PDB file of C-alpha atoms in Angstrom:
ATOM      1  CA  UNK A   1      20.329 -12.502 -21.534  1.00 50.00           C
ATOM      2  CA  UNK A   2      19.911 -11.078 -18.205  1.00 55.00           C
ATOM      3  CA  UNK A   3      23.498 -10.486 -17.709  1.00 63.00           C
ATOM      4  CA  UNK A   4      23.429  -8.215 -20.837  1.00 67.00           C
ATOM      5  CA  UNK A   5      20.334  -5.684 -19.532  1.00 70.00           C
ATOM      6  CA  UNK A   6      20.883  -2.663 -19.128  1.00 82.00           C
ATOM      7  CA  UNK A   7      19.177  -2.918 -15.147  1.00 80.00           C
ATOM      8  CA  UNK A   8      22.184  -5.034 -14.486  1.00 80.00           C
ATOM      9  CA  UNK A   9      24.239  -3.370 -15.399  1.00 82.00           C
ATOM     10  CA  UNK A  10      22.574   0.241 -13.751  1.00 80.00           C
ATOM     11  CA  UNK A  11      22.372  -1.940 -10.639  1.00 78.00           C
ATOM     12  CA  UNK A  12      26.136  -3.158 -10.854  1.00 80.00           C
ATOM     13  CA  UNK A  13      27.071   0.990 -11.420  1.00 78.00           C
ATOM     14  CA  UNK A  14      24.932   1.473  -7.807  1.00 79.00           C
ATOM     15  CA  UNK A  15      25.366  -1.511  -5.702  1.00 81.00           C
ATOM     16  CA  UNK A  16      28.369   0.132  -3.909  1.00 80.00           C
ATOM     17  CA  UNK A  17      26.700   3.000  -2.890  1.00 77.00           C
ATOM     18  CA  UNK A  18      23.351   0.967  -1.999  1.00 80.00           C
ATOM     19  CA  UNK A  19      25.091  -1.356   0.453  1.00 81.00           C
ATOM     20  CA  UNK A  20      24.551   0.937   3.672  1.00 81.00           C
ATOM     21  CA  UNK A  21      21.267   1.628   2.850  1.00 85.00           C
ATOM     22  CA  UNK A  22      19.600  -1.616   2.875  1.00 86.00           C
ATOM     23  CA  UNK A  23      17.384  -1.072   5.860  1.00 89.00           C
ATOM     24  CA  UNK A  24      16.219   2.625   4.336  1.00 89.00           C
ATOM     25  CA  UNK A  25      14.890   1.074   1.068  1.00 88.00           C
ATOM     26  CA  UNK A  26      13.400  -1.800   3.033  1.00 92.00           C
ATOM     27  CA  UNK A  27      11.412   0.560   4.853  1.00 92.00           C
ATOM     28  CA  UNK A  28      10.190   2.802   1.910  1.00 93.00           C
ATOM     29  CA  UNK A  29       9.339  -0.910   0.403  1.00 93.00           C
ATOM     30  CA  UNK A  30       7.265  -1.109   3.295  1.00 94.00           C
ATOM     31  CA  UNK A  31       5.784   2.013   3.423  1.00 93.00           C
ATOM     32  CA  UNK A  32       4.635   1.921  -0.404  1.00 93.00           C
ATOM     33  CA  UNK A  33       3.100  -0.858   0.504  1.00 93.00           C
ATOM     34  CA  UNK A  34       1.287   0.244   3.201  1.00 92.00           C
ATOM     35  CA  UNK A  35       0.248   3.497   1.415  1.00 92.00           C
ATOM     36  CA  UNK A  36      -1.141   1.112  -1.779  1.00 91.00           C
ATOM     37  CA  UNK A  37      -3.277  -0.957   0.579  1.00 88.00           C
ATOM     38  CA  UNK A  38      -3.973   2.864   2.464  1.00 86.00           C
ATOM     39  CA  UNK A  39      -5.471   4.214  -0.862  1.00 86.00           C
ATOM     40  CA  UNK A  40      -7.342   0.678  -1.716  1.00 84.00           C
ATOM     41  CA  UNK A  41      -8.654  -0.170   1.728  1.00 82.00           C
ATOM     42  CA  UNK A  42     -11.782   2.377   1.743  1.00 81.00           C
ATOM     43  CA  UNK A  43     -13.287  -0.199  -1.091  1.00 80.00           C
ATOM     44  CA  UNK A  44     -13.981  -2.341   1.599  1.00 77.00           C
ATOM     45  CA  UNK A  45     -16.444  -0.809   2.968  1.00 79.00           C
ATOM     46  CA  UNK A  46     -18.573   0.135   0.065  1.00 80.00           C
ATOM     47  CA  UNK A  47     -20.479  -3.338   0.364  1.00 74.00           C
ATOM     48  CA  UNK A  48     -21.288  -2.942   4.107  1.00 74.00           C
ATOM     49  CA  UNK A  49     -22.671   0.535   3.031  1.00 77.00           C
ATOM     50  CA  UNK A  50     -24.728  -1.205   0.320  1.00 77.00           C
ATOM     51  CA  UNK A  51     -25.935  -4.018   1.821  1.00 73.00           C
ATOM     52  CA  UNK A  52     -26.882  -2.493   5.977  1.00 70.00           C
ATOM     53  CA  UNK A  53     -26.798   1.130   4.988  1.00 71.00           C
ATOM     54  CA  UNK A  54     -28.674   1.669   1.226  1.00 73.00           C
ATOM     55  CA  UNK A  55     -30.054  -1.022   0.223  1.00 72.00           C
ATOM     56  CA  UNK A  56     -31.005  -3.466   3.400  1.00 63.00           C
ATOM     57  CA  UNK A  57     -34.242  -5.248   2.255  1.00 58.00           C
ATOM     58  CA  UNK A  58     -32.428  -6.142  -1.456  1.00 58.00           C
ATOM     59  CA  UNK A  59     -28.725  -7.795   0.611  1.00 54.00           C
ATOM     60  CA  UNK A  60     -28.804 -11.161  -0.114  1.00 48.00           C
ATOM     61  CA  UNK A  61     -25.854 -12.715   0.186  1.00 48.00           C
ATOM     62  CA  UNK A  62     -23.869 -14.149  -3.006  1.00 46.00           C
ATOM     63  CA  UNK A  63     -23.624 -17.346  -4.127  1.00 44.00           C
ATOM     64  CA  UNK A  64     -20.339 -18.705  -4.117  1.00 45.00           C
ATOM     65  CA  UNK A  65     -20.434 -22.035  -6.081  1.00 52.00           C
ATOM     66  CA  UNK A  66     -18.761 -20.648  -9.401  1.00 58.00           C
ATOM     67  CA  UNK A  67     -15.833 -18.960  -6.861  1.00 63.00           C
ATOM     68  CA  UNK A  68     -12.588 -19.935  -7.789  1.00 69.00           C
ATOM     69  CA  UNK A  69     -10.136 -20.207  -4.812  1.00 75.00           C
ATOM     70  CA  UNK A  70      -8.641 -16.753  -4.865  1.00 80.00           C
ATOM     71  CA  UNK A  71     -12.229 -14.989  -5.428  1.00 79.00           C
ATOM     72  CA  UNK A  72     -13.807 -17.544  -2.327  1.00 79.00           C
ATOM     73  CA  UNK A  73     -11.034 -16.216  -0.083  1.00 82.00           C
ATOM     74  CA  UNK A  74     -11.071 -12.767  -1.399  1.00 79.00           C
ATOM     75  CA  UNK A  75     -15.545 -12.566  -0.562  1.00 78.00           C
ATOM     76  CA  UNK A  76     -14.811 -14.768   2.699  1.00 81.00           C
ATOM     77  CA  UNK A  77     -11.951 -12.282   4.097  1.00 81.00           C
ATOM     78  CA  UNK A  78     -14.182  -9.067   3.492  1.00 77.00           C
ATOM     79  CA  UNK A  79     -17.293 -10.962   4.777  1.00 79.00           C
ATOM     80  CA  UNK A  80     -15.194 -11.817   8.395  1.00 83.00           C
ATOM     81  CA  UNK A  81     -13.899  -7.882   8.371  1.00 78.00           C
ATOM     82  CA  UNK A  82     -17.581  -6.607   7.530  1.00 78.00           C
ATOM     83  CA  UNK A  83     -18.649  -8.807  10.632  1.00 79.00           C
ATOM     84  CA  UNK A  84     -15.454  -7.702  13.003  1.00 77.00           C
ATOM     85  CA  UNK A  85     -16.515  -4.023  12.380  1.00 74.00           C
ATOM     86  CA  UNK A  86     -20.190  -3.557  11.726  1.00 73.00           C
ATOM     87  CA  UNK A  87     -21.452  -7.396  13.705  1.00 69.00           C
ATOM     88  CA  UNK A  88     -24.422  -8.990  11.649  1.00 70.00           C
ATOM     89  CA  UNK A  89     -26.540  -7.439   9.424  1.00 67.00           C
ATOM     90  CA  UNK A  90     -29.854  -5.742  10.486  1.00 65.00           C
ATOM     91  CA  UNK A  91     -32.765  -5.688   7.824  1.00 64.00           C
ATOM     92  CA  UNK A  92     -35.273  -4.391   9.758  1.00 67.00           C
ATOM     93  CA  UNK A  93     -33.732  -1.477  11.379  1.00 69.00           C
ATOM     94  CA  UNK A  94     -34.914   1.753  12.367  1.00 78.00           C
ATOM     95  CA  UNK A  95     -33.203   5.515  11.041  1.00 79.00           C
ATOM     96  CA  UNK A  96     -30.771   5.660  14.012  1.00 82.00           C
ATOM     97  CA  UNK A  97     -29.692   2.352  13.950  1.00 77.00           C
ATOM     98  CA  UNK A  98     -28.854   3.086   9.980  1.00 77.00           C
ATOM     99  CA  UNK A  99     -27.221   6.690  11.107  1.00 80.00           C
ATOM    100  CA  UNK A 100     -24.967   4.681  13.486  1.00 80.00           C
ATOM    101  CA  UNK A 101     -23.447   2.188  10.841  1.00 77.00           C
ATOM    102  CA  UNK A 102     -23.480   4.749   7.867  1.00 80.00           C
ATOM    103  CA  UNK A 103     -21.344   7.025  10.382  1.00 85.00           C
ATOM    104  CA  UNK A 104     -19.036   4.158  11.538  1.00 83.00           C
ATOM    105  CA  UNK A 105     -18.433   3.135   7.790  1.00 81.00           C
ATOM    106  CA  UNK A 106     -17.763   7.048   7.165  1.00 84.00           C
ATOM    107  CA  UNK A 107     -15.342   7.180  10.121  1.00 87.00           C
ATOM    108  CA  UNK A 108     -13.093   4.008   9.406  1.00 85.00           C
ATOM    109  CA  UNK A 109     -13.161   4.720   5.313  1.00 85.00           C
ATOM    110  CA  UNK A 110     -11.913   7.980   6.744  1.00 89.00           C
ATOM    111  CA  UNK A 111      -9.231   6.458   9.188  1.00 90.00           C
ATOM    112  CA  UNK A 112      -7.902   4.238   6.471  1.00 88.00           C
ATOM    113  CA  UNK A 113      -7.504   6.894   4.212  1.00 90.00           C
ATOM    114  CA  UNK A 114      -5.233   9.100   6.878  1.00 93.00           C
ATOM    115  CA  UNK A 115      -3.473   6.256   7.339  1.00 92.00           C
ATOM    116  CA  UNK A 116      -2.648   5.666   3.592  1.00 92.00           C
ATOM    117  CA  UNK A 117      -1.890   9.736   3.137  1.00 94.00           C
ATOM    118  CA  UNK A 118       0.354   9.336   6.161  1.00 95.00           C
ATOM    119  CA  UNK A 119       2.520   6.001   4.285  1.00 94.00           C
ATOM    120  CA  UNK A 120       2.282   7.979   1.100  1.00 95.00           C
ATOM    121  CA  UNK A 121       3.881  11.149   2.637  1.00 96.00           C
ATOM    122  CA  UNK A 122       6.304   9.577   4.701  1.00 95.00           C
ATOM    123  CA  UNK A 123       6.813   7.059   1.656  1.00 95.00           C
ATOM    124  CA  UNK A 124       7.921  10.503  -0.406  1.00 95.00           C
ATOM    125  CA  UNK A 125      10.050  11.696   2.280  1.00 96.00           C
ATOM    126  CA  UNK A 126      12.104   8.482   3.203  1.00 94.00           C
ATOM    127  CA  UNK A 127      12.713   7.377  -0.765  1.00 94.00           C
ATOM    128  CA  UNK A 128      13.726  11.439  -1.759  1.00 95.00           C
ATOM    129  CA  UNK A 129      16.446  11.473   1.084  1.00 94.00           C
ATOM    130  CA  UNK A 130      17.649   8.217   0.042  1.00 91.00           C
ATOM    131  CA  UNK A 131      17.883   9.405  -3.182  1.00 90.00           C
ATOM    132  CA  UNK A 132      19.687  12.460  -2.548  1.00 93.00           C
ATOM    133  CA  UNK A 133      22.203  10.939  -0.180  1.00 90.00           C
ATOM    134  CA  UNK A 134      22.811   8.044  -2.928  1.00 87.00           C
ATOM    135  CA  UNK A 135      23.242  10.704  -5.627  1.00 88.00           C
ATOM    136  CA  UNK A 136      25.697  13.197  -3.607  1.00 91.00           C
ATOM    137  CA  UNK A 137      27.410   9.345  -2.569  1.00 87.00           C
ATOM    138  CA  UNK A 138      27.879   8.618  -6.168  1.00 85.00           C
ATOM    139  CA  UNK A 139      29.128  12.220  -6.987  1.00 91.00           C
ATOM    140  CA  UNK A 140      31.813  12.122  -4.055  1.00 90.00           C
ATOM    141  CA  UNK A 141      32.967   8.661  -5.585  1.00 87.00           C
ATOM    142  CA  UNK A 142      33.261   9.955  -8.992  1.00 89.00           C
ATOM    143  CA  UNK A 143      35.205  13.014  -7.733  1.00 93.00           C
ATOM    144  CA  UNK A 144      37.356  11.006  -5.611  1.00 92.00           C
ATOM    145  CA  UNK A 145      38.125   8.991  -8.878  1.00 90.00           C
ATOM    146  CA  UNK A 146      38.923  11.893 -11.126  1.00 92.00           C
ATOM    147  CA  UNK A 147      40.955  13.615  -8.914  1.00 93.00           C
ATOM    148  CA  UNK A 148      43.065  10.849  -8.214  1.00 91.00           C
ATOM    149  CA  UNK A 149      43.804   9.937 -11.956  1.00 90.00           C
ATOM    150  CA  UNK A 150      46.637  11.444 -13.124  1.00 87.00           C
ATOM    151  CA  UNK A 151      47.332  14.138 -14.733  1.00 81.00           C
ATOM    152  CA  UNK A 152      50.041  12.989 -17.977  1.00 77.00           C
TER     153      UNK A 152
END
């Protein structure tokens, strides 16, 4: 089945000139990546604005007894990065105290999202040029090919 797809056989029709280019494509892998988490990451810091920031007196934290595995280590990996950044949680604290947290969540929401614009742009940059090159590879094979046929 697979050997009859049309992505094979696309893939087969490319492979030659895609064999250089290896290390390129890994790095635009990479750099989508990095741009995907870029644009997602600012989520994580809408709860430690909710809970120390907003809404202070109502943070309780959630019970996790109904957690699967995935959702236990999703809650306890943003609970250790909430504590890394922003330390424990202060209910009773005064306006500056709250100033001072809402203003570090701002600034790292805002750091993360730089970051993310950065991956997308040079994302959009690295996977165009390898694009072109691949394209103007292709079209140098192909007239390579027809010139050499001959001509009876």
């Amino acid at each position: 089945m697979l050997k009859d797809s049309s992505l094979r056989k696309v893939f087969a029709l490319i492979a030659p000139d895609l064999r250089g280019r290896w290390l390129g494509l890994f790095g635009a892998m990479l750099l989508a990546i990095v741009a995907t988490v870029g644009e997602k990451a600012p989520l994580l810091v809408v709860k430690p604005l909710m809970d120390r920031v907003l809404f202070t007196e109502e943070a309780v934290a959630a019970d996790a007894q109904d957690e699967g595995g995935l959702a236990w280590f999703a809650r306890e990996l943003q609970e250790d990065f909430t504590h890394l950044v922003f330390g424990a949680p202060v209910i009773d604290a005064d306006k500056a105290a709250l100033s001072r947290v809402l203003w570090r969540v701002l600034s790292i929401a805002a750091l993360m999202t730089a970051i993310g614009a950065a991956a997308t742009f040079a994302f959009t940059l690295l996977s165009r040029r390898i694009a072109l090159v691949t394209v103007i590879d292709m079209r140098q094979r192909l007239a390579r090919h027809l010139v050499g046929l001959s001509m009876r």
